[in-house]
């Protein structure tokens, strides 16, 4: 999390629990609530005086920077109780996309994310060096070699000699660590013009303090934050399934699907998914209702199994007579309903085989021939694939059970 860097409605987060080794730094500002004091002399000096000038209040200590097996981390300086304010930052001490230089802002459109805009702001401030009013803060950001995030052409007329890797570095910078089990989030008070974090549990002195970045899958954590979790309960899989080119009813099916398709959803990064892409979440019980399998995917499978124009016409008529959604109800003919779900089951089984093969191709991360950085990245890849494979297997189990109950 970038302390002092605020996005619209949210701050920028980049760490996870507990497999990342990036720097962490946080503070609170208010005459009543206590905040950060670094336990490492290299972070003191001009930082706290600068911070107090920025915040306009006295900075006391309750959180400190220390070193753990995962690198520099944020720890409680004293006992903290559930409900204590552990971090409070006035908007005046937060770097935001609004700080973009007018010349740079004119080059960007609304399709550029706030995180990317904030990264550009940081690059600009870094370029200014000691002349930047944010220099004490910028100088304490994690170094490029500490980052694992793996994105934007630079603007040479503004940032001379800045390369893509520099943008990637700025894009991934942060301080606070993520715990998937934590319920502590950043809250914003527009009236008081500040952001704060409230402890969601008790902390003993010298215990690392965590927050949650949100309910993100490993694919999002990897793309946006540069880390993964060994087991992520929020994992999901995006699968793509199409009407086969050899299907004699290809054109008719595509026309029916197009006339009843829902607006394409945007993912957490703002990207639109295609009409033949579906997101599967873990199906918790093979004997349950299949929560996790989107109804739109099962409807697509029902359209796929149709063998005559009349069947497709019947589906369209049924949709028009109800809520307008195509093929959301099971076929009255159980054999046809089974066939539809067997098509889906076959597709998912094929995906599980491909995932399993990909996992096997990854060299064990414990191999002495792998350097530490490569081992870290391979472990992230394994976390991602194993998590998505778990989702696919849960979907397969549910589909097999569903077909068996209809047989």
mmCIF file of C-alpha atoms in Angstrom:
data_model
loop_
_atom_site.group_PDB
_atom_site.id
_atom_site.type_symbol
_atom_site.label_atom_id
_atom_site.label_comp_id
_atom_site.label_asym_id
_atom_site.label_seq_id
_atom_site.Cartn_x
_atom_site.Cartn_y
_atom_site.Cartn_z
ATOM 1 C CA UNK A 1 0.000 0.000 0.000
ATOM 2 C CA UNK A 2 1.385 3.390 -0.897
ATOM 3 C CA UNK A 3 1.245 5.527 2.185
ATOM 4 C CA UNK A 4 0.827 9.036 0.969
ATOM 5 C CA UNK A 5 -0.468 7.774 -2.380
ATOM 6 C CA UNK A 6 -4.235 7.780 -2.743
ATOM 7 C CA UNK A 7 -6.460 6.673 -5.577
ATOM 8 C CA UNK A 8 -10.027 7.793 -6.112
ATOM 9 C CA UNK A 9 -11.940 5.936 -3.426
ATOM 10 C CA UNK A 10 -9.037 3.643 -2.569
ATOM 11 C CA UNK A 11 -5.340 3.553 -1.940
ATOM 12 C CA UNK A 12 -2.784 1.666 -3.966
ATOM 13 C CA UNK A 13 -1.956 -1.770 -2.529
ATOM 14 C CA UNK A 14 0.740 -4.182 -3.639
ATOM 15 C CA UNK A 15 1.634 -6.767 -0.961
ATOM 16 C CA UNK A 16 0.432 -10.069 0.317
ATOM 17 C CA UNK A 17 0.785 -12.211 3.357
ATOM 18 C CA UNK A 18 3.415 -13.330 3.888
ATOM 19 C CA UNK A 19 5.459 -14.171 0.795
ATOM 20 C CA UNK A 20 6.661 -10.778 -0.392
ATOM 21 C CA UNK A 21 9.888 -9.043 0.528
ATOM 22 C CA UNK A 22 9.194 -5.415 -0.329
ATOM 23 C CA UNK A 23 9.552 -2.371 1.880
ATOM 24 C CA UNK A 24 6.708 -1.301 4.106
ATOM 25 C CA UNK A 25 6.058 2.071 5.662
ATOM 26 C CA UNK A 26 2.935 3.606 7.135
ATOM 27 C CA UNK A 27 1.885 6.413 9.381
ATOM 28 C CA UNK A 28 -1.067 8.040 11.041
ATOM 29 C CA UNK A 29 -1.579 11.697 11.572
ATOM 30 C CA UNK A 30 -3.696 13.370 14.184
ATOM 31 C CA UNK A 31 -3.021 15.026 17.497
ATOM 32 C CA UNK A 32 -4.996 12.246 19.169
ATOM 33 C CA UNK A 33 -4.082 9.065 17.283
ATOM 34 C CA UNK A 34 -0.531 7.810 17.258
ATOM 35 C CA UNK A 35 1.381 6.786 14.196
ATOM 36 C CA UNK A 36 4.469 5.503 12.550
ATOM 37 C CA UNK A 37 7.977 5.771 13.773
ATOM 38 C CA UNK A 38 10.660 3.776 11.997
ATOM 39 C CA UNK A 39 12.736 1.452 14.133
ATOM 40 C CA UNK A 40 15.495 1.670 11.544
ATOM 41 C CA UNK A 41 17.615 4.812 11.689
ATOM 42 C CA UNK A 42 17.958 4.908 7.906
ATOM 43 C CA UNK A 43 14.275 5.906 7.688
ATOM 44 C CA UNK A 44 14.405 8.703 10.253
ATOM 45 C CA UNK A 45 16.195 11.995 9.687
ATOM 46 C CA UNK A 46 14.148 14.281 7.496
ATOM 47 C CA UNK A 47 11.159 12.004 6.923
ATOM 48 C CA UNK A 48 9.119 12.594 10.086
ATOM 49 C CA UNK A 49 9.653 16.399 10.057
ATOM 50 C CA UNK A 50 8.597 16.412 6.407
ATOM 51 C CA UNK A 51 5.612 14.212 7.187
ATOM 52 C CA UNK A 52 4.482 16.488 9.994
ATOM 53 C CA UNK A 53 4.701 19.488 7.701
ATOM 54 C CA UNK A 54 2.656 17.679 5.088
ATOM 55 C CA UNK A 55 0.085 16.371 7.561
ATOM 56 C CA UNK A 56 -0.073 19.562 9.586
ATOM 57 C CA UNK A 57 -0.112 17.609 12.862
ATOM 58 C CA UNK A 58 2.341 15.999 15.262
ATOM 59 C CA UNK A 59 3.370 12.449 14.378
ATOM 60 C CA UNK A 60 3.616 9.996 17.275
ATOM 61 C CA UNK A 61 4.687 6.341 17.160
ATOM 62 C CA UNK A 62 2.534 3.231 17.209
ATOM 63 C CA UNK A 63 3.711 1.466 14.024
ATOM 64 C CA UNK A 64 7.318 0.843 13.095
ATOM 65 C CA UNK A 65 9.349 -0.464 10.183
ATOM 66 C CA UNK A 66 11.301 -3.596 10.982
ATOM 67 C CA UNK A 67 12.872 -6.561 9.233
ATOM 68 C CA UNK A 68 11.404 -10.036 8.984
ATOM 69 C CA UNK A 69 12.281 -13.144 7.005
ATOM 70 C CA UNK A 70 10.224 -11.604 4.206
ATOM 71 C CA UNK A 71 12.104 -8.319 4.168
ATOM 72 C CA UNK A 72 11.128 -4.993 5.701
ATOM 73 C CA UNK A 73 7.717 -5.161 7.356
ATOM 74 C CA UNK A 74 5.359 -3.040 9.432
ATOM 75 C CA UNK A 75 5.046 -3.903 13.128
ATOM 76 C CA UNK A 76 3.065 -2.699 16.126
ATOM 77 C CA UNK A 77 5.237 -0.565 18.425
ATOM 78 C CA UNK A 78 2.869 -1.151 21.309
ATOM 79 C CA UNK A 79 -0.168 -3.246 22.143
ATOM 80 C CA UNK A 80 -3.067 -2.565 19.795
ATOM 81 C CA UNK A 81 -6.662 -3.548 20.413
ATOM 82 C CA UNK A 82 -9.494 -4.302 18.038
ATOM 83 C CA UNK A 83 -11.086 -1.022 17.003
ATOM 84 C CA UNK A 84 -7.949 1.099 17.534
ATOM 85 C CA UNK A 85 -7.084 3.522 14.759
ATOM 86 C CA UNK A 86 -3.718 2.278 13.541
ATOM 87 C CA UNK A 87 -3.321 4.598 10.588
ATOM 88 C CA UNK A 88 -4.707 8.031 9.757
ATOM 89 C CA UNK A 89 -3.523 10.103 6.810
ATOM 90 C CA UNK A 90 -4.882 13.520 5.765
ATOM 91 C CA UNK A 91 -5.587 13.916 2.071
ATOM 92 C CA UNK A 92 -3.011 16.712 2.036
ATOM 93 C CA UNK A 93 -0.287 14.110 2.652
ATOM 94 C CA UNK A 94 -1.459 11.745 -0.092
ATOM 95 C CA UNK A 95 -0.091 11.633 -3.617
ATOM 96 C CA UNK A 96 -2.962 11.092 -6.092
ATOM 97 C CA UNK A 97 -3.628 10.913 -9.850
ATOM 98 C CA UNK A 98 -4.820 14.528 -9.492
ATOM 99 C CA UNK A 99 -1.134 15.438 -9.076
ATOM 100 C CA UNK A 100 -0.496 14.664 -12.754
ATOM 101 C CA UNK A 101 1.345 17.422 -14.587
ATOM 102 C CA UNK A 102 -1.106 19.193 -16.968
ATOM 103 C CA UNK A 103 1.074 18.337 -19.968
ATOM 104 C CA UNK A 104 0.994 14.651 -19.069
ATOM 105 C CA UNK A 105 -2.712 14.671 -18.228
ATOM 106 C CA UNK A 106 -3.488 15.961 -21.734
ATOM 107 C CA UNK A 107 -1.869 12.815 -23.198
ATOM 108 C CA UNK A 108 -4.032 10.386 -21.227
ATOM 109 C CA UNK A 109 -7.656 9.406 -21.751
ATOM 110 C CA UNK A 110 -10.208 7.831 -19.430
ATOM 111 C CA UNK A 111 -9.144 4.320 -20.454
ATOM 112 C CA UNK A 112 -5.916 4.731 -18.445
ATOM 113 C CA UNK A 113 -6.461 3.359 -14.948
ATOM 114 C CA UNK A 114 -5.930 5.444 -11.826
ATOM 115 C CA UNK A 115 -3.173 3.067 -10.723
ATOM 116 C CA UNK A 116 -1.315 3.658 -13.988
ATOM 117 C CA UNK A 117 -1.811 7.432 -13.641
ATOM 118 C CA UNK A 118 -0.456 7.305 -10.107
ATOM 119 C CA UNK A 119 2.580 5.375 -11.337
ATOM 120 C CA UNK A 120 3.223 8.160 -13.865
ATOM 121 C CA UNK A 121 2.956 10.741 -11.080
ATOM 122 C CA UNK A 122 5.607 8.836 -9.126
ATOM 123 C CA UNK A 123 7.871 8.658 -12.177
ATOM 124 C CA UNK A 124 7.547 12.395 -12.633
ATOM 125 C CA UNK A 125 8.385 13.064 -8.980
ATOM 126 C CA UNK A 126 11.329 10.651 -9.171
ATOM 127 C CA UNK A 127 12.587 12.486 -12.229
ATOM 128 C CA UNK A 128 12.552 15.759 -10.273
ATOM 129 C CA UNK A 129 14.795 14.243 -7.605
ATOM 130 C CA UNK A 130 15.470 16.502 -4.628
ATOM 131 C CA UNK A 131 13.449 19.287 -6.256
ATOM 132 C CA UNK A 132 10.275 17.258 -5.707
ATOM 133 C CA UNK A 133 8.175 18.218 -2.707
ATOM 134 C CA UNK A 134 7.632 14.467 -2.253
ATOM 135 C CA UNK A 135 11.360 13.621 -2.271
ATOM 136 C CA UNK A 136 11.522 12.311 1.356
ATOM 137 C CA UNK A 137 8.671 9.932 0.553
ATOM 138 C CA UNK A 138 9.831 8.912 -2.939
ATOM 139 C CA UNK A 139 13.311 8.074 -1.664
ATOM 140 C CA UNK A 140 11.869 5.478 0.733
ATOM 141 C CA UNK A 141 9.951 3.488 -1.858
ATOM 142 C CA UNK A 142 11.017 -0.139 -2.562
ATOM 143 C CA UNK A 143 13.807 -0.600 -5.081
ATOM 144 C CA UNK A 144 13.250 -2.213 -8.480
ATOM 145 C CA UNK A 145 15.189 -5.350 -7.585
ATOM 146 C CA UNK A 146 12.716 -5.978 -4.753
ATOM 147 C CA UNK A 147 9.728 -6.014 -7.074
ATOM 148 C CA UNK A 148 8.105 -9.027 -8.709
ATOM 149 C CA UNK A 149 5.286 -7.331 -10.593
ATOM 150 C CA UNK A 150 5.384 -7.953 -14.274
ATOM 151 C CA UNK A 151 3.159 -2.595 -18.159
ATOM 152 C CA UNK A 152 2.803 1.546 -21.108
ATOM 153 C CA UNK A 153 4.996 3.281 -23.435
ATOM 154 C CA UNK A 154 6.846 6.151 -21.808
ATOM 155 C CA UNK A 155 6.451 9.755 -22.847
ATOM 156 C CA UNK A 156 9.950 10.719 -24.026
ATOM 157 C CA UNK A 157 9.026 14.377 -24.430
ATOM 158 C CA UNK A 158 8.223 14.436 -20.704
ATOM 159 C CA UNK A 159 10.285 11.614 -19.167
ATOM 160 C CA UNK A 160 13.635 11.548 -20.924
ATOM 161 C CA UNK A 161 15.423 8.157 -20.670
ATOM 162 C CA UNK A 162 12.627 6.509 -18.641
ATOM 163 C CA UNK A 163 12.053 2.928 -19.812
ATOM 164 C CA UNK A 164 9.203 0.453 -19.562
ATOM 165 C CA UNK A 165 10.824 -1.302 -16.598
ATOM 166 C CA UNK A 166 10.843 2.032 -14.732
ATOM 167 C CA UNK A 167 7.100 2.380 -15.242
ATOM 168 C CA UNK A 168 6.585 -1.211 -14.100
ATOM 169 C CA UNK A 169 8.563 -0.406 -10.983
ATOM 170 C CA UNK A 170 6.518 2.700 -10.201
ATOM 171 C CA UNK A 171 3.280 0.827 -10.971
ATOM 172 C CA UNK A 172 4.088 -1.853 -8.401
ATOM 173 C CA UNK A 173 5.365 0.282 -5.529
ATOM 174 C CA UNK A 174 3.707 -0.074 -2.153
ATOM 175 C CA UNK A 175 4.224 -0.538 1.566
ATOM 176 C CA UNK A 176 1.540 -2.416 3.537
ATOM 177 C CA UNK A 177 1.060 -6.195 3.459
ATOM 178 C CA UNK A 178 -2.115 -8.056 2.550
ATOM 179 C CA UNK A 179 -3.689 -10.813 4.625
ATOM 180 C CA UNK A 180 -6.524 -12.642 2.906
ATOM 181 C CA UNK A 181 -8.130 -13.295 6.311
ATOM 182 C CA UNK A 182 -7.931 -9.698 7.524
ATOM 183 C CA UNK A 183 -11.003 -7.474 7.578
ATOM 184 C CA UNK A 184 -9.105 -4.215 8.058
ATOM 185 C CA UNK A 185 -9.598 -1.879 5.097
ATOM 186 C CA UNK A 186 -8.821 1.731 4.261
ATOM 187 C CA UNK A 187 -11.723 4.009 5.119
ATOM 188 C CA UNK A 188 -12.179 7.521 3.744
ATOM 189 C CA UNK A 189 -13.733 10.463 5.575
ATOM 190 C CA UNK A 190 -14.562 13.161 3.058
ATOM 191 C CA UNK A 191 -15.729 15.561 5.774
ATOM 192 C CA UNK A 192 -12.456 15.355 7.697
ATOM 193 C CA UNK A 193 -10.447 14.937 4.485
ATOM 194 C CA UNK A 194 -8.483 11.925 5.681
ATOM 195 C CA UNK A 195 -8.104 8.176 5.282
ATOM 196 C CA UNK A 196 -7.705 5.709 8.120
ATOM 197 C CA UNK A 197 -7.372 2.035 8.998
ATOM 198 C CA UNK A 198 -8.999 0.464 12.056
ATOM 199 C CA UNK A 199 -7.481 -2.665 13.610
ATOM 200 C CA UNK A 200 -9.711 -5.696 13.076
ATOM 201 C CA UNK A 201 -8.015 -7.669 15.851
ATOM 202 C CA UNK A 202 -5.597 -7.294 18.748
ATOM 203 C CA UNK A 203 -1.860 -6.969 18.030
ATOM 204 C CA UNK A 204 0.965 -7.585 20.455
ATOM 205 C CA UNK A 205 4.047 -5.323 20.393
ATOM 206 C CA UNK A 206 6.454 -6.263 17.540
ATOM 207 C CA UNK A 207 3.711 -8.227 15.743
ATOM 208 C CA UNK A 208 3.308 -7.417 12.048
ATOM 209 C CA UNK A 209 0.164 -5.471 11.182
ATOM 210 C CA UNK A 210 -1.901 -6.515 8.162
ATOM 211 C CA UNK A 211 -4.777 -5.209 6.083
ATOM 212 C CA UNK A 212 -6.801 -6.650 3.215
ATOM 213 C CA UNK A 213 -6.631 -5.342 -0.336
ATOM 214 C CA UNK A 214 -9.976 -6.910 -1.177
ATOM 215 C CA UNK A 215 -11.451 -10.221 -2.277
ATOM 216 C CA UNK A 216 -9.142 -10.743 -5.249
ATOM 217 C CA UNK A 217 -8.219 -13.926 -7.088
ATOM 218 C CA UNK A 218 -4.579 -14.901 -7.581
ATOM 219 C CA UNK A 219 -4.776 -13.793 -11.209
ATOM 220 C CA UNK A 220 -5.651 -10.258 -10.062
ATOM 221 C CA UNK A 221 -3.106 -10.298 -7.241
ATOM 222 C CA UNK A 222 -0.411 -11.335 -9.708
ATOM 223 C CA UNK A 223 -1.358 -8.806 -12.369
ATOM 224 C CA UNK A 224 -1.938 -5.817 -10.119
ATOM 225 C CA UNK A 225 0.077 -6.544 -6.987
ATOM 226 C CA UNK A 226 2.897 -8.896 -7.997
ATOM 227 C CA UNK A 227 2.264 -11.761 -5.578
ATOM 228 C CA UNK A 228 0.093 -14.835 -5.063
ATOM 229 C CA UNK A 229 -1.348 -16.842 -2.160
ATOM 230 C CA UNK A 230 -0.760 -20.603 -1.733
ATOM 231 C CA UNK A 231 -4.501 -21.024 -1.113
ATOM 232 C CA UNK A 232 -6.806 -18.230 -2.181
ATOM 233 C CA UNK A 233 -10.494 -18.714 -1.371
ATOM 234 C CA UNK A 234 -11.328 -15.985 -3.897
ATOM 235 C CA UNK A 235 -9.736 -17.740 -6.860
ATOM 236 C CA UNK A 236 -11.743 -17.979 -10.070
ATOM 237 C CA UNK A 237 -11.204 -19.193 -13.619
ATOM 238 C CA UNK A 238 -12.205 -17.520 -16.854
ATOM 239 C CA UNK A 239 -13.018 -20.089 -19.509
ATOM 240 C CA UNK A 240 -13.895 -19.578 -23.141
ATOM 241 C CA UNK A 241 -16.289 -21.867 -24.982
ATOM 242 C CA UNK A 242 -17.469 -21.386 -28.559
ATOM 243 C CA UNK A 243 -19.956 -22.819 -30.989
ATOM 244 C CA UNK A 244 -17.849 -25.236 -33.120
ATOM 245 C CA UNK A 245 -17.110 -24.049 -36.642
ATOM 246 C CA UNK A 246 -18.366 -27.385 -38.013
ATOM 247 C CA UNK A 247 -21.765 -27.053 -36.293
ATOM 248 C CA UNK A 248 -24.417 -27.044 -39.081
ATOM 249 C CA UNK A 249 -26.459 -24.583 -36.986
ATOM 250 C CA UNK A 250 -23.503 -22.274 -36.355
ATOM 251 C CA UNK A 251 -25.031 -19.146 -37.894
ATOM 252 C CA UNK A 252 -28.453 -19.698 -36.316
ATOM 253 C CA UNK A 253 -27.000 -20.308 -32.882
ATOM 254 C CA UNK A 254 -24.771 -17.255 -33.095
ATOM 255 C CA UNK A 255 -27.765 -15.157 -34.130
ATOM 256 C CA UNK A 256 -29.876 -16.433 -31.236
ATOM 257 C CA UNK A 257 -27.054 -15.912 -28.746
ATOM 258 C CA UNK A 258 -26.365 -12.441 -30.076
ATOM 259 C CA UNK A 259 -30.008 -11.386 -29.825
ATOM 260 C CA UNK A 260 -30.216 -12.528 -26.201
ATOM 261 C CA UNK A 261 -26.701 -11.858 -24.958
ATOM 262 C CA UNK A 262 -26.154 -9.782 -21.832
ATOM 263 C CA UNK A 263 -23.857 -6.735 -21.796
ATOM 264 C CA UNK A 264 -20.240 -7.817 -21.470
ATOM 265 C CA UNK A 265 -19.027 -7.502 -17.905
ATOM 266 C CA UNK A 266 -15.871 -5.668 -16.880
ATOM 267 C CA UNK A 267 -13.310 -7.345 -14.654
ATOM 268 C CA UNK A 268 -11.556 -5.656 -11.707
ATOM 269 C CA UNK A 269 -9.056 -4.098 -14.103
ATOM 270 C CA UNK A 270 -11.766 -2.573 -16.277
ATOM 271 C CA UNK A 271 -11.307 -4.956 -19.203
ATOM 272 C CA UNK A 272 -14.409 -6.216 -21.006
ATOM 273 C CA UNK A 273 -14.819 -9.953 -21.384
ATOM 274 C CA UNK A 274 -16.044 -11.458 -24.639
ATOM 275 C CA UNK A 275 -19.545 -12.886 -24.999
ATOM 276 C CA UNK A 276 -18.156 -16.438 -25.048
ATOM 277 C CA UNK A 277 -16.078 -16.003 -21.871
ATOM 278 C CA UNK A 278 -17.401 -17.081 -18.490
ATOM 279 C CA UNK A 279 -15.988 -16.806 -14.972
ATOM 280 C CA UNK A 280 -16.229 -19.877 -12.737
ATOM 281 C CA UNK A 281 -15.831 -19.729 -8.978
ATOM 282 C CA UNK A 282 -15.288 -22.672 -6.659
ATOM 283 C CA UNK A 283 -18.325 -24.924 -6.265
ATOM 284 C CA UNK A 284 -18.282 -25.636 -2.552
ATOM 285 C CA UNK A 285 -20.344 -28.820 -2.650
ATOM 286 C CA UNK A 286 -20.709 -31.415 -5.401
ATOM 287 C CA UNK A 287 -24.247 -32.050 -4.165
ATOM 288 C CA UNK A 288 -25.207 -28.391 -3.779
ATOM 289 C CA UNK A 289 -26.930 -26.065 -6.228
ATOM 290 C CA UNK A 290 -23.794 -25.444 -8.246
ATOM 291 C CA UNK A 291 -23.181 -21.934 -6.926
ATOM 292 C CA UNK A 292 -20.034 -20.835 -8.686
ATOM 293 C CA UNK A 293 -21.124 -22.038 -12.116
ATOM 294 C CA UNK A 294 -22.744 -19.032 -13.821
ATOM 295 C CA UNK A 295 -26.232 -19.632 -15.174
ATOM 296 C CA UNK A 296 -25.168 -17.960 -18.405
ATOM 297 C CA UNK A 297 -22.574 -20.696 -18.950
ATOM 298 C CA UNK A 298 -25.116 -23.479 -18.431
ATOM 299 C CA UNK A 299 -27.485 -21.636 -20.779
ATOM 300 C CA UNK A 300 -24.740 -21.462 -23.406
ATOM 301 C CA UNK A 301 -24.282 -25.234 -23.110
ATOM 302 C CA UNK A 302 -28.029 -25.760 -23.653
ATOM 303 C CA UNK A 303 -27.841 -23.729 -26.853
ATOM 304 C CA UNK A 304 -24.814 -25.734 -27.995
ATOM 305 C CA UNK A 305 -26.663 -29.054 -27.679
ATOM 306 C CA UNK A 306 -29.615 -27.975 -29.821
ATOM 307 C CA UNK A 307 -29.820 -29.982 -33.044
ATOM 308 C CA UNK A 308 -32.613 -28.215 -34.926
ATOM 309 C CA UNK A 309 -33.757 -24.648 -35.675
ATOM 310 C CA UNK A 310 -37.066 -25.454 -33.941
ATOM 311 C CA UNK A 311 -35.291 -26.194 -30.653
ATOM 312 C CA UNK A 312 -33.528 -22.850 -30.857
ATOM 313 C CA UNK A 313 -36.803 -21.132 -31.704
ATOM 314 C CA UNK A 314 -38.431 -22.750 -28.667
ATOM 315 C CA UNK A 315 -35.651 -21.422 -26.424
ATOM 316 C CA UNK A 316 -36.085 -17.922 -27.818
ATOM 317 C CA UNK A 317 -39.858 -18.087 -27.333
ATOM 318 C CA UNK A 318 -39.477 -19.305 -23.758
ATOM 319 C CA UNK A 319 -37.081 -16.443 -23.028
ATOM 320 C CA UNK A 320 -39.510 -13.879 -24.456
ATOM 321 C CA UNK A 321 -42.354 -15.272 -22.341
ATOM 322 C CA UNK A 322 -40.344 -15.061 -19.123
ATOM 323 C CA UNK A 323 -37.587 -12.658 -18.131
ATOM 324 C CA UNK A 324 -35.911 -12.477 -21.537
ATOM 325 C CA UNK A 325 -32.908 -14.555 -20.533
ATOM 326 C CA UNK A 326 -32.116 -17.369 -22.933
ATOM 327 C CA UNK A 327 -32.056 -21.048 -21.874
ATOM 328 C CA UNK A 328 -31.918 -20.344 -18.151
ATOM 329 C CA UNK A 329 -34.414 -23.117 -17.356
ATOM 330 C CA UNK A 330 -33.541 -26.842 -17.542
ATOM 331 C CA UNK A 331 -34.782 -28.800 -20.543
ATOM 332 C CA UNK A 332 -37.939 -30.785 -19.871
ATOM 333 C CA UNK A 333 -36.218 -33.671 -21.620
ATOM 334 C CA UNK A 334 -33.715 -34.969 -19.058
ATOM 335 C CA UNK A 335 -31.585 -36.636 -21.742
ATOM 336 C CA UNK A 336 -31.147 -33.305 -23.507
ATOM 337 C CA UNK A 337 -30.357 -31.572 -20.197
ATOM 338 C CA UNK A 338 -27.712 -34.207 -19.457
ATOM 339 C CA UNK A 339 -26.228 -33.794 -22.933
ATOM 340 C CA UNK A 340 -25.917 -30.037 -22.475
ATOM 341 C CA UNK A 341 -24.051 -30.438 -19.203
ATOM 342 C CA UNK A 342 -21.907 -33.258 -20.553
ATOM 343 C CA UNK A 343 -20.714 -30.865 -23.268
ATOM 344 C CA UNK A 344 -19.714 -28.450 -20.548
ATOM 345 C CA UNK A 345 -18.189 -31.229 -18.445
ATOM 346 C CA UNK A 346 -16.094 -32.455 -21.367
ATOM 347 C CA UNK A 347 -14.738 -28.950 -21.963
ATOM 348 C CA UNK A 348 -13.792 -28.503 -18.313
ATOM 349 C CA UNK A 349 -12.182 -31.945 -18.078
ATOM 350 C CA UNK A 350 -9.993 -31.035 -21.047
ATOM 351 C CA UNK A 351 -8.985 -27.824 -19.288
ATOM 352 C CA UNK A 352 -8.066 -29.727 -16.109
ATOM 353 C CA UNK A 353 -5.765 -31.963 -18.147
ATOM 354 C CA UNK A 354 -4.071 -28.919 -19.691
ATOM 355 C CA UNK A 355 -3.662 -27.275 -16.288
ATOM 356 C CA UNK A 356 -2.218 -30.453 -14.774
ATOM 357 C CA UNK A 357 0.259 -30.757 -17.646
ATOM 358 C CA UNK A 358 1.348 -27.131 -17.214
ATOM 359 C CA UNK A 359 1.918 -27.639 -13.496
ATOM 360 C CA UNK A 360 4.036 -30.716 -14.154
ATOM 361 C CA UNK A 361 6.184 -28.755 -16.617
ATOM 362 C CA UNK A 362 7.127 -26.272 -13.910
ATOM 363 C CA UNK A 363 10.429 -27.331 -12.362
ATOM 364 C CA UNK A 364 10.106 -27.844 -8.589
ATOM 365 C CA UNK A 365 10.880 -24.558 -6.889
ATOM 366 C CA UNK A 366 13.164 -26.385 -4.433
ATOM 367 C CA UNK A 367 15.588 -27.312 -7.189
ATOM 368 C CA UNK A 368 19.121 -26.009 -6.362
ATOM 369 C CA UNK A 369 19.574 -25.009 -10.010
ATOM 370 C CA UNK A 370 16.892 -22.295 -9.770
ATOM 371 C CA UNK A 371 17.904 -18.834 -8.613
ATOM 372 C CA UNK A 372 15.885 -17.271 -5.789
ATOM 373 C CA UNK A 373 14.074 -14.756 -8.015
ATOM 374 C CA UNK A 374 13.113 -17.362 -10.618
ATOM 375 C CA UNK A 375 12.000 -19.764 -7.889
ATOM 376 C CA UNK A 376 9.742 -17.044 -6.471
ATOM 377 C CA UNK A 377 8.131 -16.434 -9.840
ATOM 378 C CA UNK A 378 7.667 -20.141 -10.514
ATOM 379 C CA UNK A 379 6.003 -20.514 -7.144
ATOM 380 C CA UNK A 380 3.599 -17.709 -8.045
ATOM 381 C CA UNK A 381 2.821 -19.490 -11.319
ATOM 382 C CA UNK A 382 2.186 -22.718 -9.423
ATOM 383 C CA UNK A 383 -0.080 -20.928 -6.934
ATOM 384 C CA UNK A 384 -2.088 -19.497 -9.817
ATOM 385 C CA UNK A 385 -2.400 -22.770 -11.757
ATOM 386 C CA UNK A 386 -3.084 -24.945 -8.717
ATOM 387 C CA UNK A 387 -5.775 -22.553 -7.494
ATOM 388 C CA UNK A 388 -7.530 -22.445 -10.860
ATOM 389 C CA UNK A 389 -7.197 -26.214 -11.216
ATOM 390 C CA UNK A 390 -8.988 -26.563 -7.875
ATOM 391 C CA UNK A 391 -11.854 -24.463 -9.233
ATOM 392 C CA UNK A 392 -12.100 -26.552 -12.404
ATOM 393 C CA UNK A 393 -12.127 -29.808 -10.441
ATOM 394 C CA UNK A 394 -14.906 -28.525 -8.196
ATOM 395 C CA UNK A 395 -16.945 -27.626 -11.288
ATOM 396 C CA UNK A 396 -16.321 -31.082 -12.776
ATOM 397 C CA UNK A 397 -17.449 -32.789 -9.576
ATOM 398 C CA UNK A 398 -20.671 -30.798 -9.508
ATOM 399 C CA UNK A 399 -21.441 -31.428 -13.179
ATOM 400 C CA UNK A 400 -20.819 -35.164 -12.818
ATOM 401 C CA UNK A 401 -23.142 -35.315 -9.835
ATOM 402 C CA UNK A 402 -25.804 -33.231 -11.617
ATOM 403 C CA UNK A 403 -25.792 -35.525 -14.638
ATOM 404 C CA UNK A 404 -25.918 -38.599 -12.419
ATOM 405 C CA UNK A 405 -29.007 -37.329 -10.570
ATOM 406 C CA UNK A 406 -30.846 -36.858 -13.898
ATOM 407 C CA UNK A 407 -29.889 -40.241 -15.356
#
